[in-house]
Amino acid sequence: AQGGTVASNTVTAYIDETYTLPTPTYEGFSFVNWYTKPTGGTSIISGQTKMTESTITNTTLYAHWNLITYSLAYDWNNDAAESNPTKQTDLGYTNIVTLVEETELAGWEFKGWAFDSDATEADFSAGQTLKNSGSSLGVTNDNATITLYGVWEKTPIEITLDPQGGTVSSNSVTVYIGDTYSLPTPAYEGFTFI
């Protein structure tokens, strides 16, 4: 099967009868058809070709393959990001692919890339190199588009409080982007807090 695997390496055919050929598999490749030569040759269509008197001798058929190609799209998965990275196209299943590096967003830490937009843990790190990319990304169909989503974690932002002559229970408050927070009320003898 020229690199692939097939359920049976032999098929019995009878003169003037059509015969069925098994469909081989080869990770990363799509099966084209069976041919009479390793390169080129005549296509043999399963269930339609008959054994004839001129081809009555034992023969070998060869599987022909096409490398599966795919596209890789990225979604930052964060409204604070300006635009998504450029899609990588025409990638071969066996290509080495380097994933997009992280971007800087204030108040967020980039954890990596995931298959699921709701993921809290990354499947891949930013800038990771995938040696057999199609296998790593689970590509099964030719011309598929795989989308990876950014995984983010909010980072603490510290706000320093200056009571300007007054006193306050804490001189700082830790907040997270997008979250509401409470501030302590300072005290200053002889003054009201505005």
PDB file of C-alpha atoms in Angstrom:
ATOM      1  CA  ALA A   1       0.000   0.000   0.000  1.00  0.00           C
ATOM      2  CA  GLN A   2       3.050   2.244  -0.522  1.00  0.00           C
ATOM      3  CA  GLY A   3       3.410   3.356   3.096  1.00  0.00           C
ATOM      4  CA  GLY A   4      -0.177   2.695   4.123  1.00  0.00           C
ATOM      5  CA  THR A   5      -1.886  -0.348   5.553  1.00  0.00           C
ATOM      6  CA  VAL A   6      -4.574  -2.520   4.017  1.00  0.00           C
ATOM      7  CA  ALA A   7      -6.839  -5.207   5.501  1.00  0.00           C
ATOM      8  CA  SER A   8      -5.633  -7.810   3.019  1.00  0.00           C
ATOM      9  CA  ASN A   9      -2.640  -7.734   0.671  1.00  0.00           C
ATOM     10  CA  THR A  10      -4.328 -10.004  -1.887  1.00  0.00           C
ATOM     11  CA  VAL A  11      -7.617 -10.065  -3.765  1.00  0.00           C
ATOM     12  CA  THR A  12      -8.934 -13.008  -5.797  1.00  0.00           C
ATOM     13  CA  ALA A  13     -10.416 -12.063  -9.164  1.00  0.00           C
ATOM     14  CA  TYR A  14     -12.005 -14.119 -11.919  1.00  0.00           C
ATOM     15  CA  ILE A  15     -11.973 -13.501 -15.653  1.00  0.00           C
ATOM     16  CA  ASP A  16     -14.793 -11.261 -16.934  1.00  0.00           C
ATOM     17  CA  GLU A  17     -15.953 -10.470 -13.383  1.00  0.00           C
ATOM     18  CA  THR A  18     -15.601  -7.206 -11.504  1.00  0.00           C
ATOM     19  CA  TYR A  19     -13.785  -7.335  -8.214  1.00  0.00           C
ATOM     20  CA  THR A  20     -13.731  -5.211  -5.078  1.00  0.00           C
ATOM     21  CA  LEU A  21     -10.527  -3.710  -3.747  1.00  0.00           C
ATOM     22  CA  PRO A  22     -10.030  -2.752  -0.105  1.00  0.00           C
ATOM     23  CA  THR A  23      -9.488   0.870   0.866  1.00  0.00           C
ATOM     24  CA  PRO A  24      -6.086   1.331   2.513  1.00  0.00           C
ATOM     25  CA  THR A  25      -5.268   3.878   5.204  1.00  0.00           C
ATOM     26  CA  TYR A  26      -2.171   6.005   5.704  1.00  0.00           C
ATOM     27  CA  GLU A  27      -1.978   8.565   8.495  1.00  0.00           C
ATOM     28  CA  GLY A  28      -1.684  12.054   7.057  1.00  0.00           C
ATOM     29  CA  PHE A  29      -2.634  11.051   3.537  1.00  0.00           C
ATOM     30  CA  SER A  30      -5.849  10.691   1.574  1.00  0.00           C
ATOM     31  CA  PHE A  31      -6.240   7.665  -0.660  1.00  0.00           C
ATOM     32  CA  VAL A  32      -6.458   8.494  -4.389  1.00  0.00           C
ATOM     33  CA  ASN A  33      -6.946   5.037  -5.937  1.00  0.00           C
ATOM     34  CA  TRP A  34      -5.239   1.797  -6.893  1.00  0.00           C
ATOM     35  CA  TYR A  35      -2.926   1.978  -9.940  1.00  0.00           C
ATOM     36  CA  THR A  36      -1.014  -0.485 -12.091  1.00  0.00           C
ATOM     37  CA  LYS A  37       2.333   1.252 -11.389  1.00  0.00           C
ATOM     38  CA  PRO A  38       3.961   2.807  -8.306  1.00  0.00           C
ATOM     39  CA  THR A  39       3.989   6.163 -10.137  1.00  0.00           C
ATOM     40  CA  GLY A  40       1.547   6.877 -12.922  1.00  0.00           C
ATOM     41  CA  GLY A  41      -0.069   3.783 -14.455  1.00  0.00           C
ATOM     42  CA  THR A  42      -3.729   3.022 -15.041  1.00  0.00           C
ATOM     43  CA  SER A  43      -6.330   3.645 -12.365  1.00  0.00           C
ATOM     44  CA  ILE A  44      -8.214   0.518 -11.281  1.00  0.00           C
ATOM     45  CA  ILE A  45     -11.712   1.357 -10.063  1.00  0.00           C
ATOM     46  CA  SER A  46     -12.970  -1.037  -7.415  1.00  0.00           C
ATOM     47  CA  GLY A  47     -16.183  -2.813  -8.379  1.00  0.00           C
ATOM     48  CA  GLN A  48     -16.005  -1.615 -11.990  1.00  0.00           C
ATOM     49  CA  THR A  49     -12.847  -3.184 -13.408  1.00  0.00           C
ATOM     50  CA  LYS A  50     -12.976  -6.703 -14.839  1.00  0.00           C
ATOM     51  CA  MET A  51     -10.160  -9.206 -15.082  1.00  0.00           C
ATOM     52  CA  THR A  52      -9.579  -9.840 -18.797  1.00  0.00           C
ATOM     53  CA  GLU A  53      -7.681 -12.504 -20.695  1.00  0.00           C
ATOM     54  CA  SER A  54      -4.847 -10.053 -21.325  1.00  0.00           C
ATOM     55  CA  THR A  55      -4.474  -9.361 -17.569  1.00  0.00           C
ATOM     56  CA  ILE A  56      -5.019 -12.909 -16.362  1.00  0.00           C
ATOM     57  CA  THR A  57      -1.546 -13.192 -14.828  1.00  0.00           C
ATOM     58  CA  ASN A  58      -0.952 -12.327 -11.186  1.00  0.00           C
ATOM     59  CA  THR A  59      -0.494  -8.599 -10.882  1.00  0.00           C
ATOM     60  CA  THR A  60       0.391  -6.016  -8.266  1.00  0.00           C
ATOM     61  CA  LEU A  61      -1.630  -2.847  -7.731  1.00  0.00           C
ATOM     62  CA  TYR A  62      -0.200   0.213  -6.026  1.00  0.00           C
ATOM     63  CA  ALA A  63      -1.949   2.685  -3.748  1.00  0.00           C
ATOM     64  CA  HIS A  64      -1.510   6.336  -4.696  1.00  0.00           C
ATOM     65  CA  TRP A  65      -1.762   9.000  -2.018  1.00  0.00           C
ATOM     66  CA  ASN A  66      -2.147  12.760  -1.579  1.00  0.00           C
ATOM     67  CA  LEU A  67      -0.735  14.484   1.486  1.00  0.00           C
ATOM     68  CA  ILE A  68      -3.541  15.937   3.613  1.00  0.00           C
ATOM     69  CA  THR A  69      -3.336  19.727   3.797  1.00  0.00           C
ATOM     70  CA  TYR A  70      -5.101  21.956   6.291  1.00  0.00           C
ATOM     71  CA  SER A  71      -5.340  25.521   7.605  1.00  0.00           C
ATOM     72  CA  LEU A  72      -4.685  26.710  11.133  1.00  0.00           C
ATOM     73  CA  ALA A  73      -6.715  29.646  12.444  1.00  0.00           C
ATOM     74  CA  TYR A  74      -6.183  31.491  15.718  1.00  0.00           C
ATOM     75  CA  ASP A  75      -8.670  33.318  17.931  1.00  0.00           C
ATOM     76  CA  TRP A  76      -7.245  35.411  20.777  1.00  0.00           C
ATOM     77  CA  ASN A  77     -10.504  34.684  22.597  1.00  0.00           C
ATOM     78  CA  ASN A  78     -10.278  37.993  24.474  1.00  0.00           C
ATOM     79  CA  ASP A  79     -12.223  41.156  23.644  1.00  0.00           C
ATOM     80  CA  ALA A  80      -9.250  43.278  24.701  1.00  0.00           C
ATOM     81  CA  ALA A  81      -7.162  41.940  21.787  1.00  0.00           C
ATOM     82  CA  GLU A  82      -7.249  44.097  18.648  1.00  0.00           C
ATOM     83  CA  SER A  83      -7.268  41.472  15.886  1.00  0.00           C
ATOM     84  CA  ASN A  84      -6.658  37.765  15.542  1.00  0.00           C
ATOM     85  CA  PRO A  85      -3.368  36.423  14.168  1.00  0.00           C
ATOM     86  CA  THR A  86      -3.128  35.571  10.474  1.00  0.00           C
ATOM     87  CA  LYS A  87      -4.414  32.146   9.482  1.00  0.00           C
ATOM     88  CA  GLN A  88      -1.706  29.683   8.384  1.00  0.00           C
ATOM     89  CA  THR A  89      -2.817  27.971   5.161  1.00  0.00           C
ATOM     90  CA  ASP A  90      -1.719  25.098   2.919  1.00  0.00           C
ATOM     91  CA  LEU A  91      -0.026  23.248   5.757  1.00  0.00           C
ATOM     92  CA  GLY A  92       0.911  19.631   5.072  1.00  0.00           C
ATOM     93  CA  TYR A  93      -0.020  17.002   7.640  1.00  0.00           C
ATOM     94  CA  THR A  94       3.645  16.181   8.259  1.00  0.00           C
ATOM     95  CA  ASN A  95       4.857  19.813   8.274  1.00  0.00           C
ATOM     96  CA  ILE A  96       6.665  21.341  11.217  1.00  0.00           C
ATOM     97  CA  VAL A  97       4.508  24.230  12.450  1.00  0.00           C
ATOM     98  CA  THR A  98       5.362  26.879  15.029  1.00  0.00           C
ATOM     99  CA  LEU A  99       2.325  28.259  16.834  1.00  0.00           C
ATOM    100  CA  VAL A 100       1.789  31.995  17.204  1.00  0.00           C
ATOM    101  CA  GLU A 101       3.533  33.709  20.113  1.00  0.00           C
ATOM    102  CA  GLU A 102       1.564  35.383  22.889  1.00  0.00           C
ATOM    103  CA  THR A 103       0.386  38.971  22.820  1.00  0.00           C
ATOM    104  CA  GLU A 104       0.551  41.435  25.706  1.00  0.00           C
ATOM    105  CA  LEU A 105      -2.754  42.497  27.251  1.00  0.00           C
ATOM    106  CA  ALA A 106      -2.819  44.603  30.407  1.00  0.00           C
ATOM    107  CA  GLY A 107      -4.349  42.682  33.298  1.00  0.00           C
ATOM    108  CA  TRP A 108      -4.100  39.303  31.555  1.00  0.00           C
ATOM    109  CA  GLU A 109      -1.583  36.471  31.393  1.00  0.00           C
ATOM    110  CA  PHE A 110      -1.580  34.357  28.239  1.00  0.00           C
ATOM    111  CA  LYS A 111      -1.541  30.638  29.142  1.00  0.00           C
ATOM    112  CA  GLY A 112      -1.373  29.203  25.605  1.00  0.00           C
ATOM    113  CA  TRP A 113      -3.637  27.741  22.927  1.00  0.00           C
ATOM    114  CA  ALA A 114      -6.545  25.303  23.282  1.00  0.00           C
ATOM    115  CA  PHE A 115      -9.018  23.511  21.017  1.00  0.00           C
ATOM    116  CA  ASP A 116     -11.967  24.682  23.146  1.00  0.00           C
ATOM    117  CA  SER A 117     -12.895  28.361  23.469  1.00  0.00           C
ATOM    118  CA  ASP A 118     -14.012  27.742  27.087  1.00  0.00           C
ATOM    119  CA  ALA A 119     -10.793  25.968  28.129  1.00  0.00           C
ATOM    120  CA  THR A 120      -9.097  27.031  31.349  1.00  0.00           C
ATOM    121  CA  GLU A 121      -5.960  24.992  30.601  1.00  0.00           C
ATOM    122  CA  ALA A 122      -3.915  25.250  27.392  1.00  0.00           C
ATOM    123  CA  ASP A 123      -3.316  22.312  25.049  1.00  0.00           C
ATOM    124  CA  PHE A 124      -0.252  24.023  23.541  1.00  0.00           C
ATOM    125  CA  SER A 125       2.108  26.755  24.686  1.00  0.00           C
ATOM    126  CA  ALA A 126       2.665  30.005  22.799  1.00  0.00           C
ATOM    127  CA  GLY A 127       5.334  29.592  20.133  1.00  0.00           C
ATOM    128  CA  GLN A 128       5.365  25.794  20.535  1.00  0.00           C
ATOM    129  CA  THR A 129       6.802  23.825  17.606  1.00  0.00           C
ATOM    130  CA  LEU A 130       4.758  20.854  16.441  1.00  0.00           C
ATOM    131  CA  LYS A 131       6.908  18.360  14.531  1.00  0.00           C
ATOM    132  CA  ASN A 132       4.103  16.264  13.043  1.00  0.00           C
ATOM    133  CA  SER A 133       1.564  19.058  13.100  1.00  0.00           C
ATOM    134  CA  GLY A 134      -1.421  17.289  11.539  1.00  0.00           C
ATOM    135  CA  SER A 135      -1.254  14.489  14.085  1.00  0.00           C
ATOM    136  CA  SER A 136      -0.749  16.882  17.018  1.00  0.00           C
ATOM    137  CA  LEU A 137      -3.727  18.977  15.919  1.00  0.00           C
ATOM    138  CA  GLY A 138      -6.008  16.018  15.211  1.00  0.00           C
ATOM    139  CA  VAL A 139      -6.414  16.726  11.489  1.00  0.00           C
ATOM    140  CA  THR A 140      -8.494  13.980   9.858  1.00  0.00           C
ATOM    141  CA  ASN A 141      -9.845  15.565   6.668  1.00  0.00           C
ATOM    142  CA  ASP A 142      -8.155  17.178   3.704  1.00  0.00           C
ATOM    143  CA  ASN A 143      -8.628  20.985   3.517  1.00  0.00           C
ATOM    144  CA  ALA A 144      -9.874  21.144   7.118  1.00  0.00           C
ATOM    145  CA  THR A 145      -9.535  24.313   9.193  1.00  0.00           C
ATOM    146  CA  ILE A 146      -8.426  23.832  12.798  1.00  0.00           C
ATOM    147  CA  THR A 147      -9.042  26.772  15.154  1.00  0.00           C
ATOM    148  CA  LEU A 148      -7.011  27.306  18.309  1.00  0.00           C
ATOM    149  CA  TYR A 149      -8.295  29.627  21.043  1.00  0.00           C
ATOM    150  CA  GLY A 150      -6.259  31.726  23.440  1.00  0.00           C
ATOM    151  CA  VAL A 151      -6.441  30.765  27.112  1.00  0.00           C
ATOM    152  CA  TRP A 152      -6.111  33.688  29.509  1.00  0.00           C
ATOM    153  CA  GLU A 153      -5.888  34.211  33.234  1.00  0.00           C
ATOM    154  CA  LYS A 154      -6.574  37.499  34.958  1.00  0.00           C
ATOM    155  CA  THR A 155      -3.538  38.953  36.710  1.00  0.00           C
ATOM    156  CA  PRO A 156      -3.816  41.012  39.882  1.00  0.00           C
ATOM    157  CA  ILE A 157      -3.468  44.778  39.636  1.00  0.00           C
ATOM    158  CA  GLU A 158      -2.436  46.571  42.791  1.00  0.00           C
ATOM    159  CA  ILE A 159      -3.934  49.996  43.484  1.00  0.00           C
ATOM    160  CA  THR A 160      -2.061  52.118  46.028  1.00  0.00           C
ATOM    161  CA  LEU A 161      -4.219  54.342  48.224  1.00  0.00           C
ATOM    162  CA  ASP A 162      -2.888  57.698  49.488  1.00  0.00           C
ATOM    163  CA  PRO A 163      -5.203  59.099  52.208  1.00  0.00           C
ATOM    164  CA  GLN A 164      -3.492  62.552  51.960  1.00  0.00           C
ATOM    165  CA  GLY A 165      -3.148  63.213  55.693  1.00  0.00           C
ATOM    166  CA  GLY A 166      -5.887  60.842  56.740  1.00  0.00           C
ATOM    167  CA  THR A 167      -5.701  57.200  57.698  1.00  0.00           C
ATOM    168  CA  VAL A 168      -6.994  54.145  55.886  1.00  0.00           C
ATOM    169  CA  SER A 169      -7.331  50.503  56.974  1.00  0.00           C
ATOM    170  CA  SER A 170      -5.170  49.343  54.065  1.00  0.00           C
ATOM    171  CA  ASN A 171      -2.813  51.300  51.814  1.00  0.00           C
ATOM    172  CA  SER A 172      -3.491  49.086  48.811  1.00  0.00           C
ATOM    173  CA  VAL A 173      -6.254  47.093  47.146  1.00  0.00           C
ATOM    174  CA  THR A 174      -5.820  44.175  44.741  1.00  0.00           C
ATOM    175  CA  VAL A 175      -8.212  44.173  41.789  1.00  0.00           C
ATOM    176  CA  TYR A 176      -8.716  42.168  38.599  1.00  0.00           C
ATOM    177  CA  ILE A 177      -9.590  43.554  35.199  1.00  0.00           C
ATOM    178  CA  GLY A 178     -13.321  43.621  34.521  1.00  0.00           C
ATOM    179  CA  ASP A 179     -14.245  42.952  38.159  1.00  0.00           C
ATOM    180  CA  THR A 180     -15.890  45.422  40.511  1.00  0.00           C
ATOM    181  CA  TYR A 181     -14.025  46.203  43.715  1.00  0.00           C
ATOM    182  CA  SER A 182     -14.565  47.992  47.029  1.00  0.00           C
ATOM    183  CA  LEU A 183     -12.385  50.740  48.444  1.00  0.00           C
ATOM    184  CA  PRO A 184     -12.006  51.419  52.158  1.00  0.00           C
ATOM    185  CA  THR A 185     -13.273  54.707  53.573  1.00  0.00           C
ATOM    186  CA  PRO A 186     -10.424  56.821  55.006  1.00  0.00           C
ATOM    187  CA  ALA A 187     -10.680  58.950  58.144  1.00  0.00           C
ATOM    188  CA  TYR A 188      -9.147  62.376  58.780  1.00  0.00           C
ATOM    189  CA  GLU A 189      -9.918  64.308  61.957  1.00  0.00           C
ATOM    190  CA  GLY A 190     -11.665  67.559  61.177  1.00  0.00           C
ATOM    191  CA  PHE A 191     -12.500  66.589  57.587  1.00  0.00           C
ATOM    192  CA  THR A 192     -15.264  64.764  55.800  1.00  0.00           C
ATOM    193  CA  PHE A 193     -14.402  62.295  53.093  1.00  0.00           C
ATOM    194  CA  ILE A 194     -15.751  63.399  49.727  1.00  0.00           C
TER     195      ILE A 194
END
